[in-house]
Coordinates of C-alpha atoms and ligand atoms in Angstrom, one line a residue:
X1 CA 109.5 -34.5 -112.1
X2 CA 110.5 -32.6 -114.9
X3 CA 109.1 -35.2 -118.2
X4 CA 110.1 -32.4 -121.4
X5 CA 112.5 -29.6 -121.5
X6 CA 112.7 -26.7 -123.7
X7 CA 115.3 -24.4 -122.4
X8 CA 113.1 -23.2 -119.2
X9 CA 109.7 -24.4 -121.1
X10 CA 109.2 -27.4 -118.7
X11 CA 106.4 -30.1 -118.7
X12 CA 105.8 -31.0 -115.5
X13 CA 103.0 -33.8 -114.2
X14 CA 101.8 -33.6 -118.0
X15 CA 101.2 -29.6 -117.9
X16 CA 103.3 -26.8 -118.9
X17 CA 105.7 -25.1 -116.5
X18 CA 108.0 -21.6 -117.3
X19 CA 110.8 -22.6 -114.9
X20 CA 112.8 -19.7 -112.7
X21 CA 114.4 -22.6 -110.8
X22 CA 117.4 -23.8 -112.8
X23 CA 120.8 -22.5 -112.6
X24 CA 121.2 -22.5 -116.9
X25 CA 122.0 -18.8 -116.6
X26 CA 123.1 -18.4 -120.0
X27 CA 120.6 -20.9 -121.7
X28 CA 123.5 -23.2 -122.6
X29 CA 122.4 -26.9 -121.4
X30 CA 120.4 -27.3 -124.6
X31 CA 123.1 -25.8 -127.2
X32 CA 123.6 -27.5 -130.2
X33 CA 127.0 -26.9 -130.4
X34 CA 127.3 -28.6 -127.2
X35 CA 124.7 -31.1 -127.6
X36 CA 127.5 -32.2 -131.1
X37 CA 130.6 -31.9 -129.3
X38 CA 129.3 -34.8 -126.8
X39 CA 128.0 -36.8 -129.3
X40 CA 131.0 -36.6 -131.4
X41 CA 132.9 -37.5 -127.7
X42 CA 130.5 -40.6 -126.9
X43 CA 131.1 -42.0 -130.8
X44 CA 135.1 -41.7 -130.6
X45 CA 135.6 -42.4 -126.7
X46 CA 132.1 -44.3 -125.6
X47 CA 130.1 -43.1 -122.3
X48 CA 132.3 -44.0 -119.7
X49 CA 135.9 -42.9 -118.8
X50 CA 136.6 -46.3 -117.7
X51 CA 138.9 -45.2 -114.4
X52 CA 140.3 -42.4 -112.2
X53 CA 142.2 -39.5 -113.9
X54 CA 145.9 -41.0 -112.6
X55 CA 145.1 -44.3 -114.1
X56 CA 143.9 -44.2 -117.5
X57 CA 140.8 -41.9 -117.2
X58 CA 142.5 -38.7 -118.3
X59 CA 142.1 -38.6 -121.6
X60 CA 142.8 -35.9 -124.5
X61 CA 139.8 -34.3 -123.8
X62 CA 140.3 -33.6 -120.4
X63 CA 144.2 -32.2 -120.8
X64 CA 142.9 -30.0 -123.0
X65 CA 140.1 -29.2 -121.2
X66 CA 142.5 -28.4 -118.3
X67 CA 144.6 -26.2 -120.2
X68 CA 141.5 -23.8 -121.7
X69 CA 140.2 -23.6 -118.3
X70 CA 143.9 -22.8 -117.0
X71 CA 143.9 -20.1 -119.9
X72 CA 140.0 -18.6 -119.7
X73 CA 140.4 -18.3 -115.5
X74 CA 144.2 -16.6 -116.1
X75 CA 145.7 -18.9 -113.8
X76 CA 148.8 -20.8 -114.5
X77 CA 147.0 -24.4 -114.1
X78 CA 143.9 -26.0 -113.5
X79 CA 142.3 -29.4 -112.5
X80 CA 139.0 -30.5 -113.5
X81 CA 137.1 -32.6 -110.9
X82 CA 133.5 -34.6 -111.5
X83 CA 131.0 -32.1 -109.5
X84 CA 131.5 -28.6 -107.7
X85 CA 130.5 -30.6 -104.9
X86 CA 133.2 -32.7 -105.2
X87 CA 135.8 -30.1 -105.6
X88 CA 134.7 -28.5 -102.6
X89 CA 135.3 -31.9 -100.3
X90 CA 138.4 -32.6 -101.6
X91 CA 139.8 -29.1 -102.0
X92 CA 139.9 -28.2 -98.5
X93 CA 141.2 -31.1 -96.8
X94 CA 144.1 -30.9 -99.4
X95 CA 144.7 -27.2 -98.7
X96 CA 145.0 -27.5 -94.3
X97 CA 144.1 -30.5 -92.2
X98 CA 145.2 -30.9 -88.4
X99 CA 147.0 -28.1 -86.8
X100 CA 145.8 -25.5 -89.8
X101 CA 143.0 -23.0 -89.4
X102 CA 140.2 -22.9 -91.8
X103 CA 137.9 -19.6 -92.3
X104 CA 134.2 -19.7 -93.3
X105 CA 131.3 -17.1 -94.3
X106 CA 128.3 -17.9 -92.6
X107 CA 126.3 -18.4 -96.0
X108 CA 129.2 -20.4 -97.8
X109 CA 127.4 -23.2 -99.6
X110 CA 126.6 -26.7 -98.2
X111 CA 129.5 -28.3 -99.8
X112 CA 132.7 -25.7 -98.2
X113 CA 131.2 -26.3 -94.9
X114 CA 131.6 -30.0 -95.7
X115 CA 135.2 -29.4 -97.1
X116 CA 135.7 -27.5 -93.8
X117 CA 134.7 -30.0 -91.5
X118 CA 136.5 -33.1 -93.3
X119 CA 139.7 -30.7 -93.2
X120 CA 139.7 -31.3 -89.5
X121 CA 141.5 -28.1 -89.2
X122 CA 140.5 -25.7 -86.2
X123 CA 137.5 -23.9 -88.3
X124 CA 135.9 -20.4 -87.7
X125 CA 133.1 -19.5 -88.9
X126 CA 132.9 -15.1 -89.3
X127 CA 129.2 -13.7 -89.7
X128 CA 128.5 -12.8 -94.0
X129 CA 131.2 -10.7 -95.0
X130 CA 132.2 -9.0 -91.8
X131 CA 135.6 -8.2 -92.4
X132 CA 136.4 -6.7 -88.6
X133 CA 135.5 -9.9 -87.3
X134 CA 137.6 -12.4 -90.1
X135 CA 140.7 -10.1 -89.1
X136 CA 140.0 -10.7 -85.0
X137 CA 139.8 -14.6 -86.1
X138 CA 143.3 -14.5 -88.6
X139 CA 145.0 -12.0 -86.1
X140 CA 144.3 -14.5 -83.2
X141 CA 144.9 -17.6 -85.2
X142 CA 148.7 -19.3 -83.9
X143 CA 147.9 -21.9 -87.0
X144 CA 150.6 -22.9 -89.0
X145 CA 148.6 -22.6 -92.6
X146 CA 145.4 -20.9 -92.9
X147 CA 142.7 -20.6 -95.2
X148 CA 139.9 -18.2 -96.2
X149 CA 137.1 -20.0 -98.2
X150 CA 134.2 -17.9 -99.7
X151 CA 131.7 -18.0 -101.9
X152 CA 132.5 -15.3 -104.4
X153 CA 128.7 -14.7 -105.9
X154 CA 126.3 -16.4 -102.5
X155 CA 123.8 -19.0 -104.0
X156 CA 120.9 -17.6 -102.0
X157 CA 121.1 -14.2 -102.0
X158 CA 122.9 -13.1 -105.7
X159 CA 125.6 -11.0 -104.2
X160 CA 129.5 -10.6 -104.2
X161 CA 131.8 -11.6 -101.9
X162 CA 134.4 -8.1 -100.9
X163 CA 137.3 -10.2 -102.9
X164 CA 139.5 -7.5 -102.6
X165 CA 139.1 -6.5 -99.1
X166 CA 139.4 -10.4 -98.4
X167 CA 142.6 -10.8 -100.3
X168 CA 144.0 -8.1 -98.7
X169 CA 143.6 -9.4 -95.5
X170 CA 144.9 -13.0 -96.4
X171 CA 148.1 -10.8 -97.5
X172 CA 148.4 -9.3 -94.2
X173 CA 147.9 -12.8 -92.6
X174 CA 149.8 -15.1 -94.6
X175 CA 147.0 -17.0 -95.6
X176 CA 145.8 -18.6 -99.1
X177 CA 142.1 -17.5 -100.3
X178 CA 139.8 -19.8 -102.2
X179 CA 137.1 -18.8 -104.0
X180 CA 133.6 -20.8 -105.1
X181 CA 132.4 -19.2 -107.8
X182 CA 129.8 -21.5 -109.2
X183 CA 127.3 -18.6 -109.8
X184 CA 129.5 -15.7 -111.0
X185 CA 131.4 -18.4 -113.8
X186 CA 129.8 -17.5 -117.4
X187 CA 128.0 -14.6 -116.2
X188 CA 130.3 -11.9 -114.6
X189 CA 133.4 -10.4 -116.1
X190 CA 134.8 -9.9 -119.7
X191 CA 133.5 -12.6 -121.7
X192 CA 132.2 -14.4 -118.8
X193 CA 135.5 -15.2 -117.0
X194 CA 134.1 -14.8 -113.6
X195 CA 134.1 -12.6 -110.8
X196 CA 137.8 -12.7 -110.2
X197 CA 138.3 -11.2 -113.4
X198 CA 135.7 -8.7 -113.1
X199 CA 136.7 -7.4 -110.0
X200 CA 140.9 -7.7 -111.8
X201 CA 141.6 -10.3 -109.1
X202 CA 145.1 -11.6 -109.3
X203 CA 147.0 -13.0 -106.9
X204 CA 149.6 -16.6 -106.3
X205 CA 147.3 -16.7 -103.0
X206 CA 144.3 -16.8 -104.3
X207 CA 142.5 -20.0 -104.9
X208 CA 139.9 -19.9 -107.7
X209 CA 137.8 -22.9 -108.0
X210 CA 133.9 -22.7 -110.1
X211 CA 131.2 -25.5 -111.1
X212 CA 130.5 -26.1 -115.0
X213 CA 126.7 -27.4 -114.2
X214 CA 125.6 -24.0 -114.0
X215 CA 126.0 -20.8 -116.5
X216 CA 128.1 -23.3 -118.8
X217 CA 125.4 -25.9 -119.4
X218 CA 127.1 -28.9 -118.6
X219 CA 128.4 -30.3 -114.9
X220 CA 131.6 -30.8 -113.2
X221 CA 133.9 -28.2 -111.7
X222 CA 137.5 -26.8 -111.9
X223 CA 139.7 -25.3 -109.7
X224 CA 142.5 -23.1 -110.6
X225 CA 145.7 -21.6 -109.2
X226 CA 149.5 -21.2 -109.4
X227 CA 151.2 -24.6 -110.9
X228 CA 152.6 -26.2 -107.7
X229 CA 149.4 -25.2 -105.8
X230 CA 147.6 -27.6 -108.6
X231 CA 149.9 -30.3 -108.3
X232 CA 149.6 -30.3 -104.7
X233 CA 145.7 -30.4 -104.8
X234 CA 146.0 -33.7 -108.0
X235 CA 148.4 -35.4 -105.4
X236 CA 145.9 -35.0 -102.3
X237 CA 142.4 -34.4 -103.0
X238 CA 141.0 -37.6 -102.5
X239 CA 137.8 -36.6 -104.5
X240 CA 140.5 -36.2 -107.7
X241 CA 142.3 -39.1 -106.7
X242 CA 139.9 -42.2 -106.0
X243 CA 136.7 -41.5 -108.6
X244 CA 136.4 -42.1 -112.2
X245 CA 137.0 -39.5 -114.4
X246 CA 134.2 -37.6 -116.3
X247 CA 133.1 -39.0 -119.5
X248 CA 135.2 -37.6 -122.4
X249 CA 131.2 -36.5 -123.8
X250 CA 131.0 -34.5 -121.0
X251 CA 134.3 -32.9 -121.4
X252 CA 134.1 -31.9 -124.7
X253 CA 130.8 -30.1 -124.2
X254 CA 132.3 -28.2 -121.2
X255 CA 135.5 -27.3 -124.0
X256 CA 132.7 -26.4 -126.8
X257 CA 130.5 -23.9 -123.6
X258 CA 133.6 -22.2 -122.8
X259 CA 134.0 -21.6 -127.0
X260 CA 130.3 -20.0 -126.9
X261 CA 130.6 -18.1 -123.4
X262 CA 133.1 -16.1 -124.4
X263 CA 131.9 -15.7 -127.9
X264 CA 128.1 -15.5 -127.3
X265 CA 128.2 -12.2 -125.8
X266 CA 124.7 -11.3 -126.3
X267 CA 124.0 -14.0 -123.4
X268 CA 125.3 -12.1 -120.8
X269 CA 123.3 -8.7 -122.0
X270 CA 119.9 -10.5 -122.4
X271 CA 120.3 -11.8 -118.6
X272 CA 121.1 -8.1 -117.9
X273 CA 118.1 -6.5 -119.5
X274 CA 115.8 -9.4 -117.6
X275 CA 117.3 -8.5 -114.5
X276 CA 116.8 -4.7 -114.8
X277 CA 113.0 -5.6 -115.9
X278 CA 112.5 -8.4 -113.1
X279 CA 113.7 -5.6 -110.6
X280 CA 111.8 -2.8 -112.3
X281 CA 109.0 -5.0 -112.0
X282 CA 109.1 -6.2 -108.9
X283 CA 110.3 -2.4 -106.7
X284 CA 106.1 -2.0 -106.0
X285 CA 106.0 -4.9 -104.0
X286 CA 105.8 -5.1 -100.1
X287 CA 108.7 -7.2 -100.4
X288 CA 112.9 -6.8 -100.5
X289 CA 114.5 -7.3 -103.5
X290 CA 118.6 -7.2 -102.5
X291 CA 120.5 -6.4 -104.7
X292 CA 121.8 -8.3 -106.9
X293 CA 123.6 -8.5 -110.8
X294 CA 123.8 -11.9 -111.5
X295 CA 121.0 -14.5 -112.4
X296 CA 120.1 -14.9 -108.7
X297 CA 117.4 -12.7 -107.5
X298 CA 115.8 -13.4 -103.9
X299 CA 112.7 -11.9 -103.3
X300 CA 112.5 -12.0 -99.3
X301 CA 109.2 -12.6 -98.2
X302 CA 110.0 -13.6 -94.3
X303 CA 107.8 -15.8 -93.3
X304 CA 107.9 -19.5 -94.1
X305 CA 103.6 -20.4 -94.7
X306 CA 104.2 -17.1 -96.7
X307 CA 106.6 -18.0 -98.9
X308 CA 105.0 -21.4 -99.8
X309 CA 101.9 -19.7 -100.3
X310 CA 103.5 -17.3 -102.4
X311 CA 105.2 -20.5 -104.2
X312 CA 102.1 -21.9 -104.7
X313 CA 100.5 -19.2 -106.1
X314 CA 103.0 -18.7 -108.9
X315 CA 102.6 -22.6 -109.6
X316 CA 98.6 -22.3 -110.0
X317 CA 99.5 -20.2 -113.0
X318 CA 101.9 -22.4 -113.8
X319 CA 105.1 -20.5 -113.0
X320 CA 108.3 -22.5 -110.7
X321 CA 109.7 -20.7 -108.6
X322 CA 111.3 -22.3 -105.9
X323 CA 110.6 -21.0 -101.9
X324 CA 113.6 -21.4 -99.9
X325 CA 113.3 -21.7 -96.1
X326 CA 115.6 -22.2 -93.2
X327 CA 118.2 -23.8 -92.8
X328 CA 119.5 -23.0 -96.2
X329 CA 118.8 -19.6 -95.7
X330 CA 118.9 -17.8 -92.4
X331 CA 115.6 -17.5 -90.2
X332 CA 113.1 -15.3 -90.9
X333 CA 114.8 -14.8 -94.2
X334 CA 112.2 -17.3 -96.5
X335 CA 112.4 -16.2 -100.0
X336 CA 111.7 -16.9 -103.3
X337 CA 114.9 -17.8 -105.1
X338 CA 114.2 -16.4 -108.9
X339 CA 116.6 -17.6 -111.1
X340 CA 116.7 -15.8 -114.3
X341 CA 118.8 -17.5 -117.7
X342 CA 119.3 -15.8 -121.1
X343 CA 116.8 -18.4 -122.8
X344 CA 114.4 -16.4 -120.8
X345 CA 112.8 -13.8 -122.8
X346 CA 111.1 -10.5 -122.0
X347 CA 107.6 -11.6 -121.8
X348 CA 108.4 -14.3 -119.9
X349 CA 109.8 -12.1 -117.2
X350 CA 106.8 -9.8 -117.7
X351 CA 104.6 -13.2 -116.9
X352 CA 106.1 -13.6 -113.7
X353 CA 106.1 -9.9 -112.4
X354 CA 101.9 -10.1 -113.5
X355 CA 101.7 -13.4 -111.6
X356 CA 103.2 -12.1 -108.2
X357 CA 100.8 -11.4 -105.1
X358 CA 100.8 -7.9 -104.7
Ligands
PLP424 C1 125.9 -25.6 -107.0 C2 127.1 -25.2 -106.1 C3 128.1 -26.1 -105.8 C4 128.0 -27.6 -106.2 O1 128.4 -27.7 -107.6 P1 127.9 -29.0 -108.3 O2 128.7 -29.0 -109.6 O3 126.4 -28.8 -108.5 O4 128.2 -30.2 -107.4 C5 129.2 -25.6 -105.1 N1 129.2 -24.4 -104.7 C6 128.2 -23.5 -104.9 C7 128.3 -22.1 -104.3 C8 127.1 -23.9 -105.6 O5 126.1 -23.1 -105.8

């Protein structure tokens, strides 16, 4: 139980912590700015939103919430849902049910697999970003609508989904392609805009959907896309439809992260030089480092005992680092999930490369 925070400066069971387990990528959960704009919202529009966004819980805040994200993504609309997770179960079933076909990386997160199964559409799983194999599936697929879902940056593993290669296929196939892309949000492309825009994704098939509890700070999700796509999803996602609407105080400090992600650009090149050190650091060790350019960096130790004795070790000198074991990751696979933020600094970096078994 975490009982202080000071951007990763925990206190933990009365003793201090450096955390490398949070998802705050670009240091922004304890911003002023954003920490005013909800107190600001909570004094005009109290804590609560009172009802679901169709009856009277979309307020001000959230249209024009809406609209920035519309505008910052480069998609023609947007909806804002309560959690990523959310999104995810109510996006899918919206998109294909019964009679559609549904397509799945093997690592997608927790939540599309959900989305996936609650679509009841026929569902095919193809093995991490094995093209050959999704084209066999779409080729052989008689559906009437199909879908690719994919996470764009994997949560486990740091790296990025072949979006263009995918998209391409869904062209050839007639399908739409959605994209999660909690982790790349805030931290990849110009001014943050995510990894569509730094790959120069653009397409009326392509789905882009990304969580606001991560890089910007805050929590709650969005998905974006062409305008009737959007009204489609607000007329059938029953996660949209049939639960409250975020507090306005929420809303307004997801409107005042977006203001610092794209103007804060010294966030994103911070995160950049700790990940070049962390990986500097870390190339003498008997363990993989994949590749990765975004805050998540697995260290793969293997074995399971290892990795929680590697956990363990960092936490003796007070260091979190979280060990993650099958079945979130694949077997044999147990790693250390390091998660690096811009409120990081150097030497803190440097503290964890020392502390590391070698
Ligand atoms: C964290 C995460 C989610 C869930 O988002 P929440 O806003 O935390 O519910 C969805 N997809 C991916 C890939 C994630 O990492």
């Amino acid at each position: 139980m975490v009982e202080a925070k000071d951007g990763p400066h925990l206190r933990v069971g009365g003793r201090p912590v450096l955390s490398f387990a949070s998802n705050d990528y670009l240091g922004l959960a304890q911003h002023p700015a954003l920490i005013r704009a909800a107190q600001e919202a909570a004094a005009q529009y109290g804590v609560g939103a009172t009802s679901s966004a169709l009856l009277s819980g979309h307020e001000a805040p959230h249209e024009a919430l809406e609209h920035e994200l519309a505008a910052f993504a480069g998609r023609p609309r947007a909806l804002f849902f309560g959690s990523g997770y959310m999104a995810n179960v109510g996006l899918v079933p919206a998109l294909v049910g019964r009679g559609d076909a549904v397509f799945s990386d093997a690592l997608n997160h927790a939540c599309l697999i959900d989305g996936v199964r609650l679509s009841r559409a026929e569902s095919h799983i193809y093995p991490h970003n094995d093209l050959a194999t999704l084209a066999q599936q779409l080729a052989a697929s008689k559906a009437e609508h199909k879908l690719v879902v994919t996470d764009a940056v994997f949560s486990m593993d740091g790296d990025i989904a072949p979006l263009h290669e995918l998209l391409a296929l869904c062209e050839t196939h007639d399908a739409l392609l959605m994209i999660d892309d909690a982790h790349g949000f805030g931290v990849l492309g110009p001014e943050g805009r995510g990894t569509a825009a730094h790959l120069g994704l653009d397409s009326p098939r392509l789905i882009y959907m990304a969580t606001l509890g991560k890089a910007a700070g805050c929590a709650g999700a969005f998905v974006a896309g062409e305008a009737s796509t959007i009204e489609w999803i607000l007329q059938r996602a029953r996660t949209y439809i049939f639960a409250t609407s975020t507090p306005a105080m929420v809303v307004q400090a997801v409107r005042a992260s977006l203001k610092v992600i794209a103007t804060e650009g010294w966030r994103r090149e911070q995160l950049a030089r700790l990940i070049n050190r962390l990986r500097a650091g870390t190339a003498s060790l008997r363990w993989q480092h994949p590749a990765s350019d975004t805050a998540v960096q697995p260290l793969i130790i293997g074995d399971n005992a290892d990795a929680l004795a590697v956990m363990a070790a960092l936490d003796a000198q007070g260091l979190w680092v979280p060990a993650i074991r099958p079945p979130t990751v694949p077997e044999g696979t147990a790693r250390l999930r390091i998660s690096l933020s811009a409120a990081h600094s150097e030497a803190d970096v440097d503290r964890l490369i020392q502390a590391l078994p070698r």
